[in-house]
mmCIF file with all atom_site columns, C-alpha atoms in Angstrom:
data_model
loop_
_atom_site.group_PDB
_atom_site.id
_atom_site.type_symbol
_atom_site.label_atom_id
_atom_site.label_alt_id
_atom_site.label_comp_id
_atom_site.label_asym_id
_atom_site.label_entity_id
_atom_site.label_seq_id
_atom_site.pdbx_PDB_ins_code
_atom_site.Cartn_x
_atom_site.Cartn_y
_atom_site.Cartn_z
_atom_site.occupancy
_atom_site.B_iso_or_equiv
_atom_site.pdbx_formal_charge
_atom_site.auth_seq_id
_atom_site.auth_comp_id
_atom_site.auth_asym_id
_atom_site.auth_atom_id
_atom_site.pdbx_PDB_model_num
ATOM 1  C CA . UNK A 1 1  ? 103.187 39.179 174.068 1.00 66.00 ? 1  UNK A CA 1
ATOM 2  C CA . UNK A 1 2  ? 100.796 41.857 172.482 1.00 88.00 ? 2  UNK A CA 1
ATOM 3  C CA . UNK A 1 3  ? 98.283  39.367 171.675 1.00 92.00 ? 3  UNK A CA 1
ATOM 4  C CA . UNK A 1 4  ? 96.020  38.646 175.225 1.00 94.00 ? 4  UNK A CA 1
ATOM 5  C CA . UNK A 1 5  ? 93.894  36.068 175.261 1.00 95.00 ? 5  UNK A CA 1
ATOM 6  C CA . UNK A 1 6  ? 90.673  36.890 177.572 1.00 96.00 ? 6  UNK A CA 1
ATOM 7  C CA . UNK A 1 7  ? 88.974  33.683 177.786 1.00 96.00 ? 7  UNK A CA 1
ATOM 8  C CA . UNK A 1 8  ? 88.590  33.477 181.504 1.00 95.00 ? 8  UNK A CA 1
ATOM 9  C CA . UNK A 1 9  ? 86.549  36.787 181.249 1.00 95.00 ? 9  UNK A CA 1
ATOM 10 C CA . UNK A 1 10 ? 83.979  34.618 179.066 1.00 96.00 ? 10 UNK A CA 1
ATOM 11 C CA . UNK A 1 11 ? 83.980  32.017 181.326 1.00 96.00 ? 11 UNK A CA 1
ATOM 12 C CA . UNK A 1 12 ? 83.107  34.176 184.039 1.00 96.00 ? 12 UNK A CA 1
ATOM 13 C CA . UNK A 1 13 ? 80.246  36.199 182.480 1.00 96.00 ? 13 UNK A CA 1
ATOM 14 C CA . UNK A 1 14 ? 78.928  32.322 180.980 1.00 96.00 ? 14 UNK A CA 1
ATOM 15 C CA . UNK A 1 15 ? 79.354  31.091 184.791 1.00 97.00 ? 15 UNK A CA 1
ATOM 16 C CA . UNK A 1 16 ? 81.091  27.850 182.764 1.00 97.00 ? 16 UNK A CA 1
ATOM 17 C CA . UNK A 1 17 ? 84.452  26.298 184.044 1.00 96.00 ? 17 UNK A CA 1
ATOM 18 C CA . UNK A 1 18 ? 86.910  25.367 182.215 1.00 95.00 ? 18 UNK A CA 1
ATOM 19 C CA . UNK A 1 19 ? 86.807  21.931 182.308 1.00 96.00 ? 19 UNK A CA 1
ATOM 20 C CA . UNK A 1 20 ? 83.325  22.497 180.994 1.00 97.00 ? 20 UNK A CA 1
ATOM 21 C CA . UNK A 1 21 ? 84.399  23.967 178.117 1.00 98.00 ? 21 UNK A CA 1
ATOM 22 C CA . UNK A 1 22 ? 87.026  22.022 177.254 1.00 98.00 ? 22 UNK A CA 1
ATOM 23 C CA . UNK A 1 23 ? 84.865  18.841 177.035 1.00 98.00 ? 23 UNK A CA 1
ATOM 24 C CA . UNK A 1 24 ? 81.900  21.051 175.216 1.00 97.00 ? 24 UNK A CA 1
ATOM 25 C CA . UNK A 1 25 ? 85.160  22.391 172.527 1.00 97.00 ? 25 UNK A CA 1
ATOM 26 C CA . UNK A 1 26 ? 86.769  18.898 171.860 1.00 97.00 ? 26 UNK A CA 1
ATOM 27 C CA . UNK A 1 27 ? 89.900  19.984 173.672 1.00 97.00 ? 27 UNK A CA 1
ATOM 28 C CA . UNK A 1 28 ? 92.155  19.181 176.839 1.00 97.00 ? 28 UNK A CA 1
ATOM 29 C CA . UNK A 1 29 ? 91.897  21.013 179.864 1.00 96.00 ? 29 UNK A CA 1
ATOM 30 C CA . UNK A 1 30 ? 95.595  21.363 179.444 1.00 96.00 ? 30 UNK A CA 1
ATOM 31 C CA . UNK A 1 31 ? 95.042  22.586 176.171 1.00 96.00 ? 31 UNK A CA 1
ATOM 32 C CA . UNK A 1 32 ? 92.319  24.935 177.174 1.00 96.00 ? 32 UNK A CA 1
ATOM 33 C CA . UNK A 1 33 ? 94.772  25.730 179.971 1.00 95.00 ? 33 UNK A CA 1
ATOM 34 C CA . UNK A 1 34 ? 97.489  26.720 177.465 1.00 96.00 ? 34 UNK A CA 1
ATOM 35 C CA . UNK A 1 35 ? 96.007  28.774 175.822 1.00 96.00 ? 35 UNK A CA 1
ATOM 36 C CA . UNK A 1 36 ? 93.678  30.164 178.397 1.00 94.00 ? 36 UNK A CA 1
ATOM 37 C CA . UNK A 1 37 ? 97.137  31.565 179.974 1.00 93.00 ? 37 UNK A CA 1
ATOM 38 C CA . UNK A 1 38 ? 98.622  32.867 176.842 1.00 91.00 ? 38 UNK A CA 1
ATOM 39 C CA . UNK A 1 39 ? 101.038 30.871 176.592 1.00 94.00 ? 39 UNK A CA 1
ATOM 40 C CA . UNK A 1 40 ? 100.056 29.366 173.208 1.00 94.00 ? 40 UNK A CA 1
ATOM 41 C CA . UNK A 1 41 ? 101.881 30.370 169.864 1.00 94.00 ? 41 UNK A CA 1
ATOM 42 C CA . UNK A 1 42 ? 99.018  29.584 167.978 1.00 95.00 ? 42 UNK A CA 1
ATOM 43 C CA . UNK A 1 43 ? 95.424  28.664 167.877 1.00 96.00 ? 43 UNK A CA 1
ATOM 44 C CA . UNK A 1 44 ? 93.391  26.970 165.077 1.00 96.00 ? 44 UNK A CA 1
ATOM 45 C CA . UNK A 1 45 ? 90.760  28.740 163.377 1.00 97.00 ? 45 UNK A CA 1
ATOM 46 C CA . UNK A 1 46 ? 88.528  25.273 163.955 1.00 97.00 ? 46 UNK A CA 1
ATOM 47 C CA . UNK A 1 47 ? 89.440  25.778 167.660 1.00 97.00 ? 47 UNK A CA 1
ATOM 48 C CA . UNK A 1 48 ? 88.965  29.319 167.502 1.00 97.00 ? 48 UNK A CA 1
ATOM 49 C CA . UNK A 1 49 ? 85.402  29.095 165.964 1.00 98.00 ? 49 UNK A CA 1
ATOM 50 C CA . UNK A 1 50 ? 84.503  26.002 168.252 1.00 98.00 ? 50 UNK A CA 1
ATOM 51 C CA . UNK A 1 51 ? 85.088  28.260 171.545 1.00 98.00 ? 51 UNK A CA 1
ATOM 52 C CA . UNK A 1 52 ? 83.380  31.142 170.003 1.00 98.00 ? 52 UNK A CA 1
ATOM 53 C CA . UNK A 1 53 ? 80.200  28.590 169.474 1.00 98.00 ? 53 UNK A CA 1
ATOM 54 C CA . UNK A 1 54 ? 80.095  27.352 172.851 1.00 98.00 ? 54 UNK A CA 1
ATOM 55 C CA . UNK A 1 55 ? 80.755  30.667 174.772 1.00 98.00 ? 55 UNK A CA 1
ATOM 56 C CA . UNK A 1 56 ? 78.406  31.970 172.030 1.00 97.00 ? 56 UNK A CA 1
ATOM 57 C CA . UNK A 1 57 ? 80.810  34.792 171.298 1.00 97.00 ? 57 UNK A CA 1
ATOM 58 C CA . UNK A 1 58 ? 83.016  37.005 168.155 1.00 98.00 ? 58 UNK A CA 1
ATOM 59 C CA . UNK A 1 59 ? 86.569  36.290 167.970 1.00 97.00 ? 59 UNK A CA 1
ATOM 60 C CA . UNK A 1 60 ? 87.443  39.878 169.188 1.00 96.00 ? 60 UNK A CA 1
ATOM 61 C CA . UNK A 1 61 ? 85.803  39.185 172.579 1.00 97.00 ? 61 UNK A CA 1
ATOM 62 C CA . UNK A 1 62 ? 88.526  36.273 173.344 1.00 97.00 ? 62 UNK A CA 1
ATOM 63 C CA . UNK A 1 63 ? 91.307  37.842 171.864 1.00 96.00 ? 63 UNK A CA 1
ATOM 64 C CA . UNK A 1 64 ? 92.890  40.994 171.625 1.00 95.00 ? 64 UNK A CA 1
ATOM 65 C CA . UNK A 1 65 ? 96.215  43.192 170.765 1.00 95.00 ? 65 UNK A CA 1
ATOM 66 C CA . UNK A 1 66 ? 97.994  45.609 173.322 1.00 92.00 ? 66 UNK A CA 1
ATOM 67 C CA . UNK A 1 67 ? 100.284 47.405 171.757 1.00 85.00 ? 67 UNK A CA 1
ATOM 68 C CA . UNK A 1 68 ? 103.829 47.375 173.375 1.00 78.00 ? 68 UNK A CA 1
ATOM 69 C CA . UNK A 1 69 ? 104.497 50.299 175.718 1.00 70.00 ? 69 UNK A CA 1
ATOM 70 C CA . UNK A 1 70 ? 107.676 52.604 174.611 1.00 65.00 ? 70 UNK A CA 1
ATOM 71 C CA . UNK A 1 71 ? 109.070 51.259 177.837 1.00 63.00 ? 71 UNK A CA 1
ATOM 72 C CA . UNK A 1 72 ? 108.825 47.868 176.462 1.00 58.00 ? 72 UNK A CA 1
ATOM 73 C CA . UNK A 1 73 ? 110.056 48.409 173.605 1.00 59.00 ? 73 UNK A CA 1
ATOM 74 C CA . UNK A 1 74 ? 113.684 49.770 174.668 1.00 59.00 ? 74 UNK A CA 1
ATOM 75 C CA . UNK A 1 75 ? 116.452 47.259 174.906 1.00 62.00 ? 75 UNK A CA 1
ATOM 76 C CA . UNK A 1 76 ? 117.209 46.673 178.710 1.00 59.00 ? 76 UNK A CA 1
ATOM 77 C CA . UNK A 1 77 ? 120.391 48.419 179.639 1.00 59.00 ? 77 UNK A CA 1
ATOM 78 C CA . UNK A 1 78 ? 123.272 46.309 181.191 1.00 56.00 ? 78 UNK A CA 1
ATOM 79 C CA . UNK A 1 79 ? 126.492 47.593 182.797 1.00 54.00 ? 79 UNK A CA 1
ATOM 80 C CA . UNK A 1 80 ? 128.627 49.828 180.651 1.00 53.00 ? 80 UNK A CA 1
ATOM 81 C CA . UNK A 1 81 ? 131.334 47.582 178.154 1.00 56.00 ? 81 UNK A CA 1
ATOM 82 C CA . UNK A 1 82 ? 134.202 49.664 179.530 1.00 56.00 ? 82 UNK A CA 1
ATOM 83 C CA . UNK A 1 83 ? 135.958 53.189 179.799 1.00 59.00 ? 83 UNK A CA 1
ATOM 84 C CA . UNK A 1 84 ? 134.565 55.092 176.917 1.00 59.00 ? 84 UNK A CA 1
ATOM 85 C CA . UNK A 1 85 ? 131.372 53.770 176.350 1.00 52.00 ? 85 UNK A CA 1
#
């Protein structure tokens, strides 16, 4: 996914755990988890502005977009469809 989430860098430089936040954002630690991972498809802007609160932070330094490589971007081959092709 382009989109990484970089909370765990926060967390670091706030020396907070993430547990910690989680109970200081009004979330789960499977939530926080979730997310935390990138594995979320979305987040709330409430969320979004709670975390930025606590880790006393700007959007852009918990999220940000990497662009997909050319590599990535090619369909995978698979093994030719038959004579010909």
């Amino acid at each position: 996914m382009p989109i990484v989430v970089d909370i765990d860098v926060m967390l670091a430089r706030r020396k907070m755990s993430v547990g910690e936040l989680a109970d200081r954002v009004g979330i789960t630690p499977a939530n926080l988890a979730v997310l935390k991972n990138g594995r979320a498809k979305a987040v709330r802007f409430t969320t979004l502005a709670a975390l930025c609160e606590v880790l006393e932070c700007q959007p852009g330094d918990l999220l940000r977009w990497e662009g997909e490589t050319p590599a990535d971007a090619l369909p995978s081959r698979t093994a030719s469809a038959g004579p010909g092709s």
